[in-house]
Short mmCIF file of C-alpha atoms and ligand atoms in Angstrom, two decimals:
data_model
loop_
_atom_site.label_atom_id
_atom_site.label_comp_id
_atom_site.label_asym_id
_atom_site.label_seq_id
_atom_site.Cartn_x
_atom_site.Cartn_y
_atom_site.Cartn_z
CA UNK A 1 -26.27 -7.11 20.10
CA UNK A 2 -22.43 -7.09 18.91
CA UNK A 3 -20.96 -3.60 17.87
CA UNK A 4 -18.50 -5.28 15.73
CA UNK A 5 -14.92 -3.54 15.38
CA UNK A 6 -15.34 0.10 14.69
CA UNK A 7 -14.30 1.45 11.18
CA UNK A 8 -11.16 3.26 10.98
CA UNK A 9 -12.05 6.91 9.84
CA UNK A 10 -10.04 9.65 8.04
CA UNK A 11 -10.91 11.66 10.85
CA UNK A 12 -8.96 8.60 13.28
CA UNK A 13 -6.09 8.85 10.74
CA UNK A 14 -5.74 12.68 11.73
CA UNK A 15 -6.40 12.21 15.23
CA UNK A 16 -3.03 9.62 15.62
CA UNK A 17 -1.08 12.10 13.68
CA UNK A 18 -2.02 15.03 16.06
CA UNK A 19 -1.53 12.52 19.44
CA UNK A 20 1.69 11.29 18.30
CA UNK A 21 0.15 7.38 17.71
CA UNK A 22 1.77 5.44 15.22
CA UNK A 23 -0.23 4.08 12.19
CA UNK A 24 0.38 0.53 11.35
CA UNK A 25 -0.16 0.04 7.31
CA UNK A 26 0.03 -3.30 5.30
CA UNK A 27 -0.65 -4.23 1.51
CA UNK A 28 -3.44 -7.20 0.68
CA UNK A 29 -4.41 -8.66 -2.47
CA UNK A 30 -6.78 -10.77 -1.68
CA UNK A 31 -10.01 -11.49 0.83
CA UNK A 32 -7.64 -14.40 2.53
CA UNK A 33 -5.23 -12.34 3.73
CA UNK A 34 -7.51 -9.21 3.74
CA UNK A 35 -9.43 -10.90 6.40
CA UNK A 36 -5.73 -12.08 8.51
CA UNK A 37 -4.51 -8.05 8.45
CA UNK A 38 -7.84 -6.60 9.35
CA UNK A 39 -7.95 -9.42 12.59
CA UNK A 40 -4.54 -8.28 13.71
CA UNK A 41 -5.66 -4.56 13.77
CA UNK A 42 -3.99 -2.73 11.31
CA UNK A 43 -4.98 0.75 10.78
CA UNK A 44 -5.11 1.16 6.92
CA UNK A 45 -4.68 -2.18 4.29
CA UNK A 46 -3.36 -0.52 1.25
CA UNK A 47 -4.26 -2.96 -2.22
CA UNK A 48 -0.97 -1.77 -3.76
CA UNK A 49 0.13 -1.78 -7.44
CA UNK A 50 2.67 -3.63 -6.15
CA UNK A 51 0.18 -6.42 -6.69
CA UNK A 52 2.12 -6.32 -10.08
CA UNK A 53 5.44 -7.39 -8.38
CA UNK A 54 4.26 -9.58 -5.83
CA UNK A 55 1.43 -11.61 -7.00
CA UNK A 56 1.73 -11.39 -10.77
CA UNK A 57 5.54 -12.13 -11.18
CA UNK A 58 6.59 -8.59 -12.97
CA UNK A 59 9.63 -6.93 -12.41
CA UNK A 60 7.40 -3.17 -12.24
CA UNK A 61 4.49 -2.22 -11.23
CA UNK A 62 3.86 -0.71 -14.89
CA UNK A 63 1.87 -3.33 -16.34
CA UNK A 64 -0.93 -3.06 -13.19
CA UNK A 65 -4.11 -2.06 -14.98
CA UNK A 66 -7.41 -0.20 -13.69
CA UNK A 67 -9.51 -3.48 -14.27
CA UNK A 68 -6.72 -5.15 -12.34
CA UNK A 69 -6.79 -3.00 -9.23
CA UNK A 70 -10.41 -3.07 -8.65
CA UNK A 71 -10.96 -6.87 -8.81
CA UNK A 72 -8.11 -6.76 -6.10
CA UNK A 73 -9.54 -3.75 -4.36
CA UNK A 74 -13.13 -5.47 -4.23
CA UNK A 75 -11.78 -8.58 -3.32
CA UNK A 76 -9.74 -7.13 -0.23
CA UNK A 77 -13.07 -4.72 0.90
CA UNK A 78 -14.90 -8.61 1.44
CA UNK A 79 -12.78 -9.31 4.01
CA UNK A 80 -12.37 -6.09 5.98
CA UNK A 81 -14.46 -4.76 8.88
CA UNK A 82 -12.39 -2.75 11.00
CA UNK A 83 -9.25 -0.76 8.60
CA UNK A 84 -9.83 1.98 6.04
CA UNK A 85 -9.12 0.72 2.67
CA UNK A 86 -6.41 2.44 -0.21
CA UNK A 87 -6.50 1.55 -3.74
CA UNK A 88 -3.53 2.54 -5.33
CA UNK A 89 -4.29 3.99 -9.01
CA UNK A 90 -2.35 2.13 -11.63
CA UNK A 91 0.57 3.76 -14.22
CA UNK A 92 -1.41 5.73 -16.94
CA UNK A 93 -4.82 5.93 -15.17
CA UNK A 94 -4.45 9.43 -13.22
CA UNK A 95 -1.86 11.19 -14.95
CA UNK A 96 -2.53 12.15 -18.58
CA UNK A 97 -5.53 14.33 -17.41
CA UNK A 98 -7.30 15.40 -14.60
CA UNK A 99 -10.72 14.08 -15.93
CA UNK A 100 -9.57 10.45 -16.20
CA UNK A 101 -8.15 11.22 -13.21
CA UNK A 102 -11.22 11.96 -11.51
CA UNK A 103 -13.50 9.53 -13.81
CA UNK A 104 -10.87 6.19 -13.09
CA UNK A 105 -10.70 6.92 -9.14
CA UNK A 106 -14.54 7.65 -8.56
CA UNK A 107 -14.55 4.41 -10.78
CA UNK A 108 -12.65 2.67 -8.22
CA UNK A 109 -14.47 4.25 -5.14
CA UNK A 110 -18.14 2.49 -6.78
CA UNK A 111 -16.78 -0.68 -7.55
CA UNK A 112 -14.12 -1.42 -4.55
CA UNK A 113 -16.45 0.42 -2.26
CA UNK A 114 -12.49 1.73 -0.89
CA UNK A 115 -12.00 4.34 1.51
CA UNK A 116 -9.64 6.21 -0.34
CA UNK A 117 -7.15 6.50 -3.36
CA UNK A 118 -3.25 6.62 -3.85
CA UNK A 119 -1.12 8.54 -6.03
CA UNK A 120 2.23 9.25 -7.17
CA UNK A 121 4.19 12.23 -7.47
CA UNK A 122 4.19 15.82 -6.05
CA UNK A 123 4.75 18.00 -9.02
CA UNK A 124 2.53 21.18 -9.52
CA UNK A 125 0.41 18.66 -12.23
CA UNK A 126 0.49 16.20 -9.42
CA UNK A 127 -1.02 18.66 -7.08
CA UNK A 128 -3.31 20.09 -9.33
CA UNK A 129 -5.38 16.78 -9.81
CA UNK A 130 -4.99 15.82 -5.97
CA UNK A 131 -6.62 19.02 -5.25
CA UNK A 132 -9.36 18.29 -8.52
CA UNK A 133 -9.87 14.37 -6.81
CA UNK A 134 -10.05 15.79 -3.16
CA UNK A 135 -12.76 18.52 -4.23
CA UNK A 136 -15.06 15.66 -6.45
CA UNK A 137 -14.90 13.85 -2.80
CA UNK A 138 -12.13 11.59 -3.30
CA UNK A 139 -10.15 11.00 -0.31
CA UNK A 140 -6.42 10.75 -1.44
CA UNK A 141 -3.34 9.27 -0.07
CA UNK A 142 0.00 10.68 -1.93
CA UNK A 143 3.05 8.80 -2.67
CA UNK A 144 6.59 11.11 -2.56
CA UNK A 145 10.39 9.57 -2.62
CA UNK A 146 10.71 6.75 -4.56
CA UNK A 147 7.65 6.06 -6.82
CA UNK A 148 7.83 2.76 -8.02
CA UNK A 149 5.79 4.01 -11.12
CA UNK A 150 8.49 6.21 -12.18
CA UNK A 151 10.82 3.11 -11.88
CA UNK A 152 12.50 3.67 -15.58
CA UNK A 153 13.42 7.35 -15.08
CA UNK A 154 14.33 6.98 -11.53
CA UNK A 155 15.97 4.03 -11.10
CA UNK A 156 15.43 1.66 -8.13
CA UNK A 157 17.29 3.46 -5.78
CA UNK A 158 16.90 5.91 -2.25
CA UNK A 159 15.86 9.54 -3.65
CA UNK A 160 16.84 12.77 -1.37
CA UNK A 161 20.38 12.69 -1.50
CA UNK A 162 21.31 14.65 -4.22
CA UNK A 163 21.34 18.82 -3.56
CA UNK A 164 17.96 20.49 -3.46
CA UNK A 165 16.29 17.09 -2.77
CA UNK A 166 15.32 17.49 0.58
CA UNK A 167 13.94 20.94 0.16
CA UNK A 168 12.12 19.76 -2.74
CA UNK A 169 10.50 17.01 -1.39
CA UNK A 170 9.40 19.20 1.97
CA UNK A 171 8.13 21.63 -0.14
CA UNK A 172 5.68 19.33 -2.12
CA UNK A 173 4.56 17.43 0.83
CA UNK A 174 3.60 20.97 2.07
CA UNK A 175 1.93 21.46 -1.32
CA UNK A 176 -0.13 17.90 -1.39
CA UNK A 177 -1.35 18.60 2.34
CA UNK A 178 -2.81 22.14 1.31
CA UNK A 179 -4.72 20.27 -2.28
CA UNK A 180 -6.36 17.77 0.58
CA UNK A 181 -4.04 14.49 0.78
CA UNK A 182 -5.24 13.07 3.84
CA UNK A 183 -1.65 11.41 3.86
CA UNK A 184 1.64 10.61 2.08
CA UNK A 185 3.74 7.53 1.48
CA UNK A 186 7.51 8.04 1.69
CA UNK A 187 9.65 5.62 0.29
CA UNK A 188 13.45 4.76 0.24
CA UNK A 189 14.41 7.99 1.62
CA UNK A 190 17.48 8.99 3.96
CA UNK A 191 15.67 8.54 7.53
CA UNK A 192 16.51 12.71 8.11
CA UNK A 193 15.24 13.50 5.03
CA UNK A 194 11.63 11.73 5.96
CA UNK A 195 11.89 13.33 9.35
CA UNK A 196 12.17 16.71 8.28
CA UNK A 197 8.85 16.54 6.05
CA UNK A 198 6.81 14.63 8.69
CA UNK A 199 7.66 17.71 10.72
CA UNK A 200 6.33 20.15 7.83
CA UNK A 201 3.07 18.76 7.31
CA UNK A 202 0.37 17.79 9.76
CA UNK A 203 -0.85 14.82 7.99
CA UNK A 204 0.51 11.63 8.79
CA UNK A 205 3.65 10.37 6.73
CA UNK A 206 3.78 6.57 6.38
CA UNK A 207 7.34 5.41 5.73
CA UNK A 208 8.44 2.31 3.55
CA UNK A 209 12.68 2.42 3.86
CA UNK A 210 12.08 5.91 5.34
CA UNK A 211 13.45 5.20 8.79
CA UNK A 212 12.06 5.26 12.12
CA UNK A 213 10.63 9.00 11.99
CA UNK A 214 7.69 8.82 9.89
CA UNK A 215 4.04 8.43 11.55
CA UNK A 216 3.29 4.79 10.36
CA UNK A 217 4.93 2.54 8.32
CA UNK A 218 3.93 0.23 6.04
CA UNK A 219 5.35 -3.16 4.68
CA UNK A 220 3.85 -5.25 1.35
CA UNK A 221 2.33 -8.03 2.96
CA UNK A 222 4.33 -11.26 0.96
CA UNK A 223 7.67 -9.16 1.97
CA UNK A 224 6.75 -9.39 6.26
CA UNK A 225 5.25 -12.38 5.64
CA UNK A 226 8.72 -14.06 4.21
CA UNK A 227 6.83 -15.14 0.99
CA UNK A 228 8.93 -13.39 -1.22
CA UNK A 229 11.67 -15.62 -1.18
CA UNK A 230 14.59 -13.16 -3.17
CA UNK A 231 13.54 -9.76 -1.78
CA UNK A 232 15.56 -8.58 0.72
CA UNK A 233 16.29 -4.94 0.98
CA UNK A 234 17.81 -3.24 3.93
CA UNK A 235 15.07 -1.92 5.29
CA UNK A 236 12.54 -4.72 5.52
CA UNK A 237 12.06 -6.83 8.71
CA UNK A 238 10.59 -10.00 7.75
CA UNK A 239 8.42 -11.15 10.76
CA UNK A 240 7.92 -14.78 9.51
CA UNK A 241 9.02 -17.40 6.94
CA UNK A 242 5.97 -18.29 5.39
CA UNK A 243 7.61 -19.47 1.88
CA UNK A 244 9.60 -22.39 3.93
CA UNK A 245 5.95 -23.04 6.06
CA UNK A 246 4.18 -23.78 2.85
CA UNK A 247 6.94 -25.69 1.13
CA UNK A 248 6.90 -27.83 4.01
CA UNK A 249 3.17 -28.83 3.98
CA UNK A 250 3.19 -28.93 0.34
CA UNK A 251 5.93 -31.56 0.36
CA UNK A 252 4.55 -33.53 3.24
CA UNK A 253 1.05 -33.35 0.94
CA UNK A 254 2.44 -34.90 -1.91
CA UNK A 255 4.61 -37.61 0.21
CA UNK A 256 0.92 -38.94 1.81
CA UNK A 257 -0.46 -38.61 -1.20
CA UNK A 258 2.41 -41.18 -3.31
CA UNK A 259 2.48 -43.00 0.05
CA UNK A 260 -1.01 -43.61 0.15
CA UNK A 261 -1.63 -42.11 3.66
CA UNK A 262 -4.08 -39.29 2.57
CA UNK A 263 -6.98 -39.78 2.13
CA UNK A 264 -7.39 -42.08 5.07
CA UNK A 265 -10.59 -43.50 6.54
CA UNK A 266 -10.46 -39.65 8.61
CA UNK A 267 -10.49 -37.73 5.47
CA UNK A 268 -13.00 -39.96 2.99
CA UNK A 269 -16.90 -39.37 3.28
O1 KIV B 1 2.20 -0.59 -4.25
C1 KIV B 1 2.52 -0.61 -3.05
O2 KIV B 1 2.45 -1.65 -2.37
C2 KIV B 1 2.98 0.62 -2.44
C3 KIV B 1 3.58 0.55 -1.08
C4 KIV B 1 4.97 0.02 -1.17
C5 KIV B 1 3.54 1.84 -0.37
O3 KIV B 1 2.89 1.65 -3.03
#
């Protein structure tokens, strides 16, 4: 009888930190492409808020609501076997209290049947309700640099360069390991700046625009995949052109179809 692909564990997550393996992260919104990440062996598929940028057309992820997330979340578990599985908790459904905190993640735990939470932020309230989520059971990744949720205060911009920054930002990574994080996102941050807190913690750091010193990166699926036709920071590799692939078949679709060539006697019952 078949094994199948063994489930990526928190435990496994800690273990590449310790041996020095890197952790390969991707974002999925759906059980398609769920099902295409998990085959290729990533590590951890995050269903990011992002969801708001890529998929619905928004130019934040504020809008992203709790409902939202777990029909994407749920969707994405259906076609994994093999990666652990992040939900990212939406703008406005973690942060005004540590109950609704607690109440909206376990929510999404039950219904996505996820691995494990994200959250943004690493301020002492921050830490105080990663330490109240990790203690109710709920594994949590944390989210430090750039935090797309705080996109209207902070500007879309690299964080860390400004005085104090750096020793800021080590200091609450230290802070979000000892309330239980089992790992932390940097994003858009000077690549010395994300090298000097992956060496103060010993949880993994997965870098988006964070350089080459993090322990994983991670990418938003549409962005590698060349989907997202406009979006093309600095830092992302795009590793094929999928937009151009589609328009392509699309536009030889619709010439068969005017031109009568499809359906042909192949393609009718
Ligand atoms: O929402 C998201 O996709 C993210 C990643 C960019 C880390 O938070």
């Amino acid at each position: 009888m078949s094994e199948g692909p063994k489930r990526v564990t928190l435990r496994e997550i800690a273990r590449k930190k310790r041996e020095g393996e890197k952790l390969v992260v991707v974002t999925a919104y759906d059980v398609l492409f769920a099902r295409v990440v998990d085959a290729a062996g990533v590590d951890i598929v995050l269903v990011g808020d992002s969801v708001g940028n890529v998929v619905a057309g928004f130019d934040s992820t504020l809008p992203v609501k709790l409902d939202q997330m777990i029909y994407h979340g749920a969707a994405v578990r259906r076609g994994i076997k093999h990666a652990l599985l992040v939900v990212d908790m939406p703008f406005l459904s973690y942060q005004a209290s540590v109950e609704r905190a607690i109440l909206n993640s376990g929510r999404v735990l039950q219904e996505t049947l996820a691995d494990a939470v994200k959250v943004e932020g690493g301020n002492p309230e921050m830490v105080n309700t990663v330490s109240a989520l990790t203690r109710t059971g709920i594994p949590v990744m944390a989210h430090l640099g750039f935090t797309p949720q705080s996109v209207r205060t902070l500007g879309m911009r690299i964080q860390g360069r400004e005085h104090g920054d750096a020793d800021r930002l080590v200091d609450e990574a230290k802070a979000l390991e000892s309330a239980g994080a089992f790992s932390i996102v940097l994003e858009l941050l000077p690549a010395e700046v994300a090298e000097r807190i992956t060496s103060a913690v010993t949880i993994p750091t997965i870098g988006i625009g964070a350089g080459p010193h993090c322990d994983g990166q991670v990418l938003v699926l549409p962005d590698l995949l060349g989907l997202n036709d406009g979006f093309a920071p600095k830092f992302l590799k795009k590793y094929a052109n999928i937009a151009e692939t589609a328009r392509e078949a699309v536009s030889k679709y619709a010439e068969e179809v005017r031109s009568g060539v499809y359906p042909d006697a192949d393609h009718s019952n």
